[in-house]
Short mmCIF file of C-alpha atoms and ligand atoms in Angstrom, two decimals:
data_model
loop_
_atom_site.label_atom_id
_atom_site.label_comp_id
_atom_site.label_asym_id
_atom_site.label_seq_id
_atom_site.Cartn_x
_atom_site.Cartn_y
_atom_site.Cartn_z
CA MET A 281 -14.28 -106.96 -128.65
CA GLU A 282 -12.09 -109.43 -127.19
CA ILE A 283 -8.97 -108.42 -125.09
CA THR A 284 -6.89 -109.82 -127.85
CA GLU A 285 -8.67 -107.55 -130.32
CA LEU A 286 -8.51 -104.30 -127.82
CA LEU A 287 -4.70 -104.71 -126.84
CA PRO A 288 -3.31 -103.76 -130.68
CA LEU A 289 -5.59 -100.67 -130.65
CA ILE A 290 -4.38 -99.83 -127.22
CA ILE A 291 -0.81 -100.43 -127.93
CA ALA A 292 -0.80 -98.44 -131.24
CA ASP A 293 -1.95 -95.10 -129.14
CA ASN A 294 0.65 -93.89 -126.80
CA LYS A 295 -1.57 -91.80 -124.82
CA LEU A 296 -4.00 -94.98 -124.48
CA HIS A 297 -1.15 -97.21 -123.79
CA ALA A 298 0.19 -95.26 -121.20
CA ARG A 299 -3.23 -95.26 -119.58
CA TRP A 300 -3.37 -98.80 -119.95
CA LEU A 301 -0.35 -99.43 -117.99
CA ASN A 302 -0.85 -96.73 -115.26
CA THR A 303 -4.86 -98.81 -115.20
CA LEU A 304 -2.89 -102.16 -114.65
CA SER A 305 -0.43 -100.64 -112.10
CA LEU A 306 -3.53 -99.24 -109.94
CA MET A 307 -4.66 -102.71 -110.02
CA GLU A 308 -1.35 -104.20 -108.88
CA ASN A 309 -1.39 -101.59 -106.27
CA THR A 310 -4.70 -102.21 -105.33
CA GLY A 311 -3.78 -106.13 -104.95
CA ALA A 312 -0.60 -105.46 -102.77
CA ARG A 313 -2.38 -103.04 -100.66
CA LYS A 314 -4.99 -105.73 -100.19
CA ILE A 315 -2.60 -108.52 -99.25
CA SER A 316 -0.76 -106.42 -96.68
CA ALA A 317 -3.93 -105.14 -95.04
CA SER A 318 -5.10 -108.96 -94.37
CA GLU A 319 -1.82 -109.87 -92.96
CA ASP A 320 -2.05 -111.03 -89.60
CA PRO A 321 0.94 -109.01 -87.51
CA LEU A 322 2.13 -112.15 -85.64
CA THR A 323 1.54 -115.17 -88.14
CA VAL A 324 2.35 -113.55 -91.41
CA THR A 325 4.62 -115.84 -93.28
CA TYR A 326 7.75 -115.40 -95.67
CA ILE A 327 5.42 -116.49 -98.81
CA ILE A 328 2.93 -113.72 -97.84
CA LEU A 329 5.37 -110.84 -97.40
CA LYS A 330 7.19 -112.05 -100.69
CA HIS A 331 4.19 -111.83 -102.36
CA ALA A 332 3.16 -108.17 -101.23
CA ALA A 333 6.30 -106.97 -101.83
CA GLU A 334 6.24 -108.50 -105.48
CA GLU A 335 3.07 -106.84 -106.03
CA HIS A 336 3.98 -103.58 -104.92
CA ARG A 337 7.04 -103.89 -107.53
CA HIS A 338 4.81 -104.72 -110.08
CA ALA A 339 2.98 -101.63 -109.66
CA PHE A 340 5.87 -99.56 -109.71
CA TYR A 341 7.33 -101.46 -112.80
CA LEU A 342 4.20 -100.59 -114.86
CA LYS A 343 4.17 -97.18 -113.78
CA LYS A 344 7.75 -96.92 -114.92
CA GLN A 345 7.06 -98.53 -118.31
CA ILE A 346 4.87 -95.52 -119.29
CA GLU A 347 7.94 -93.65 -120.01
CA ARG A 348 8.66 -96.31 -122.72
CA THR A 349 5.57 -95.30 -124.56
CA GLY A 350 6.83 -91.88 -125.21
CA ASP A 351 4.15 -90.19 -122.95
CA THR A 352 4.60 -89.09 -119.51
CA TYR A 353 1.15 -87.88 -118.69
CA CYS A 354 -0.18 -90.36 -116.05
CA PRO A 355 1.47 -88.94 -112.85
CA THR A 356 -1.34 -90.26 -110.79
CA TYR A 357 -4.28 -92.54 -110.73
CA ALA A 358 -7.09 -90.01 -111.14
CA ALA A 359 -9.53 -91.14 -113.55
CA GLY A 360 -8.44 -88.96 -116.36
CA TYR A 361 -5.22 -91.15 -116.32
CA LEU A 362 -6.92 -94.39 -116.37
CA VAL A 363 -8.90 -96.84 -118.81
CA ALA A 364 -12.28 -97.96 -117.44
CA PRO A 365 -11.64 -96.07 -114.22
CA GLU A 366 -14.60 -97.00 -111.83
CA PHE A 367 -14.49 -100.47 -112.99
CA SER A 368 -10.85 -100.76 -112.79
CA ARG A 369 -10.44 -99.13 -109.38
CA TYR A 370 -13.29 -101.52 -107.32
CA TYR A 371 -12.63 -104.65 -109.49
CA LEU A 372 -10.95 -106.44 -106.40
CA ASN A 373 -13.28 -104.87 -103.94
CA ILE A 374 -16.16 -106.24 -106.02
CA LEU A 375 -14.32 -109.68 -106.19
CA ASP A 376 -13.81 -109.67 -102.52
CA VAL A 377 -17.33 -109.06 -101.32
CA SER A 378 -18.62 -111.95 -103.53
CA VAL A 379 -15.85 -114.17 -102.42
CA CYS A 380 -16.57 -113.44 -98.72
CA ARG A 381 -20.41 -113.84 -99.18
CA TYR A 382 -19.81 -117.22 -100.44
CA LEU A 383 -17.25 -118.17 -97.49
CA LYS A 384 -19.72 -116.93 -95.07
CA LYS A 385 -22.71 -119.13 -96.71
CA GLU A 386 -20.82 -122.29 -97.46
CA LEU A 387 -18.10 -122.20 -94.73
CA GLY A 388 -19.66 -120.05 -92.07
CA LEU A 389 -16.31 -118.18 -91.70
CA SER A 390 -16.06 -114.96 -89.88
CA GLY A 391 -13.49 -112.55 -88.52
CA LYS A 392 -9.71 -113.26 -89.01
CA ASP A 393 -10.49 -117.07 -90.72
CA LEU A 394 -12.87 -115.23 -93.00
CA ARG A 395 -10.17 -112.52 -94.11
CA PHE A 396 -7.36 -115.04 -94.45
CA ALA A 397 -9.73 -117.74 -96.79
CA ALA A 398 -10.62 -114.32 -98.72
CA TYR A 399 -7.13 -113.74 -99.29
CA LEU A 400 -6.32 -117.22 -100.46
CA LEU A 401 -9.43 -117.34 -102.87
CA VAL A 402 -9.41 -113.81 -104.25
CA THR A 403 -5.65 -114.06 -104.83
CA TYR A 404 -5.91 -117.45 -106.17
CA ALA A 405 -8.21 -116.34 -108.96
CA ILE A 406 -6.22 -112.94 -109.64
CA GLU A 407 -3.30 -115.11 -110.37
CA VAL A 408 -5.14 -117.41 -112.73
CA ARG A 409 -6.04 -113.99 -114.71
CA ALA A 410 -2.68 -112.72 -114.50
CA ASP A 411 -1.20 -116.04 -115.87
CA GLU A 412 -3.39 -115.54 -118.80
CA LEU A 413 -3.62 -111.90 -119.32
CA TYR A 414 0.15 -110.81 -119.14
CA PRO A 415 1.40 -113.56 -121.88
CA VAL A 416 -1.41 -112.16 -124.04
CA TYR A 417 -0.44 -108.71 -123.69
CA GLN A 418 3.52 -109.47 -124.10
CA GLU A 419 2.56 -110.98 -127.33
CA ALA A 420 0.59 -108.21 -128.38
CA LEU A 421 3.62 -105.91 -127.65
CA GLU A 422 5.95 -107.97 -129.33
CA ASN A 423 3.94 -108.01 -132.45
CA ALA A 424 3.70 -104.18 -132.35
CA GLY A 425 7.76 -103.98 -131.90
CA SER A 426 6.89 -101.92 -128.69
CA LYS A 427 9.57 -101.10 -126.04
CA VAL A 428 7.13 -101.96 -123.19
CA ASN A 429 7.80 -105.33 -121.89
CA VAL A 430 6.25 -107.34 -118.73
CA LYS A 431 8.23 -110.73 -118.71
CA SER A 432 9.62 -110.10 -115.30
CA ILE A 433 6.13 -109.68 -114.23
CA ILE A 434 4.86 -113.03 -116.07
CA LEU A 435 7.75 -114.91 -114.37
CA GLU A 436 6.66 -113.76 -110.81
CA GLU A 437 3.05 -114.21 -111.42
CA GLU A 438 3.60 -118.04 -112.41
CA GLY A 439 5.38 -118.55 -108.90
CA HIS A 440 2.37 -116.80 -107.08
CA LEU A 441 0.15 -119.19 -108.33
CA GLU A 442 2.09 -122.05 -107.76
CA GLU A 443 2.50 -120.74 -103.93
CA MET A 444 -1.31 -119.87 -103.65
CA ILE A 445 -1.99 -123.51 -104.79
CA SER A 446 0.50 -124.68 -102.08
CA GLN A 447 -1.44 -122.71 -99.65
CA LEU A 448 -4.95 -123.45 -100.36
CA LYS A 449 -4.07 -127.06 -100.11
CA LYS A 450 -3.23 -126.61 -96.36
CA PHE A 451 -6.59 -124.61 -95.87
CA SER A 452 -8.97 -127.13 -97.07
CA PRO A 453 -9.12 -130.42 -98.75
CA GLN A 454 -12.02 -129.23 -101.02
CA TRP A 455 -9.76 -126.25 -102.03
CA GLU A 456 -10.25 -127.09 -105.94
CA LEU A 457 -13.94 -126.64 -105.41
CA HIS A 458 -13.76 -123.43 -103.62
CA ALA A 459 -11.16 -122.06 -106.17
CA LYS A 460 -13.26 -122.92 -108.85
CA HIS A 461 -16.10 -120.94 -107.53
CA ALA A 462 -13.76 -118.03 -107.25
CA VAL A 463 -12.39 -118.24 -110.66
CA GLU A 464 -16.31 -118.22 -111.98
CA LEU A 465 -17.12 -115.18 -110.10
CA GLU A 466 -13.80 -113.62 -111.39
CA SER A 467 -14.62 -114.50 -114.74
CA GLN A 468 -17.90 -112.75 -114.99
CA LEU A 469 -16.13 -109.58 -113.63
CA PHE A 470 -13.20 -109.81 -116.18
CA GLU A 471 -15.87 -110.04 -119.02
CA ASP A 472 -17.66 -106.98 -117.66
CA TRP A 473 -14.47 -105.20 -117.46
CA VAL A 474 -13.47 -106.26 -121.17
CA GLN A 475 -16.77 -104.70 -122.20
CA ALA A 476 -16.33 -101.57 -120.06
CA LEU A 477 -12.92 -101.08 -121.93
CA SER A 478 -14.36 -102.07 -125.41
CA ASN A 479 -17.18 -99.12 -124.97
CA GLU A 480 -14.55 -96.70 -123.84
CA ILE A 481 -11.97 -97.32 -126.73
CA LYS A 482 -14.81 -97.26 -129.37
CA THR A 483 -15.88 -93.82 -128.05
CA TYR A 484 -12.00 -92.70 -128.04
CA GLU A 485 -11.49 -94.05 -131.60
CA VAL A 486 -14.67 -91.88 -132.83
CA TYR A 487 -13.23 -88.86 -130.94
CA LYS A 488 -10.08 -89.11 -132.61
CA ALA A 489 -11.30 -89.63 -135.88
CA SER A 490 -13.58 -86.57 -135.59
FE1 LIG B 790 1.08 -108.84 -109.99
FE1 LIG B 791 0.88 -111.92 -108.30
#
């Protein structure tokens, strides 16, 4: 199933919807912690601080939206409160490892330079994804008449993509080539993640019907 087919099924079931929101919250939190971890304590900029703060807010905001599903049963990020828990938990790490491997091989980077370049490319690819996924989710929420909304996240994610592009331009004249490669790596991961979600939701629907 495609994500556009999965979302109405998720939104229609309060428990599943709560787990989905909790999973997005986990992924935002992983991103926020990753940005903070890659910060250089001396040279960290306004843009990086703003970005980390906003990703932390997204994690909190999504957690808070769970109340609006009428379900409050996701107190932590334990596997039982998530969808596709393993995959969702390691999504960003897998992407980070693949991007680092690419940067080492293609640009011979290491240490601090490698960390910064990986931050740029991984975050760029994630922002491209966020700019695609959140509007599709928002539309599905509106179609279902849900009380949940992610409009404030959409606005901030658009800003993030622009900020990543301006940082990438300063990083390399060939930034588009590297960014394209990061997006390809992320797209493969996204496809696998949707597949994992799809399998889990099919099993859940069969369980509900029995
Ligand atoms: Fe975000
Ligand atoms: Fe973002």
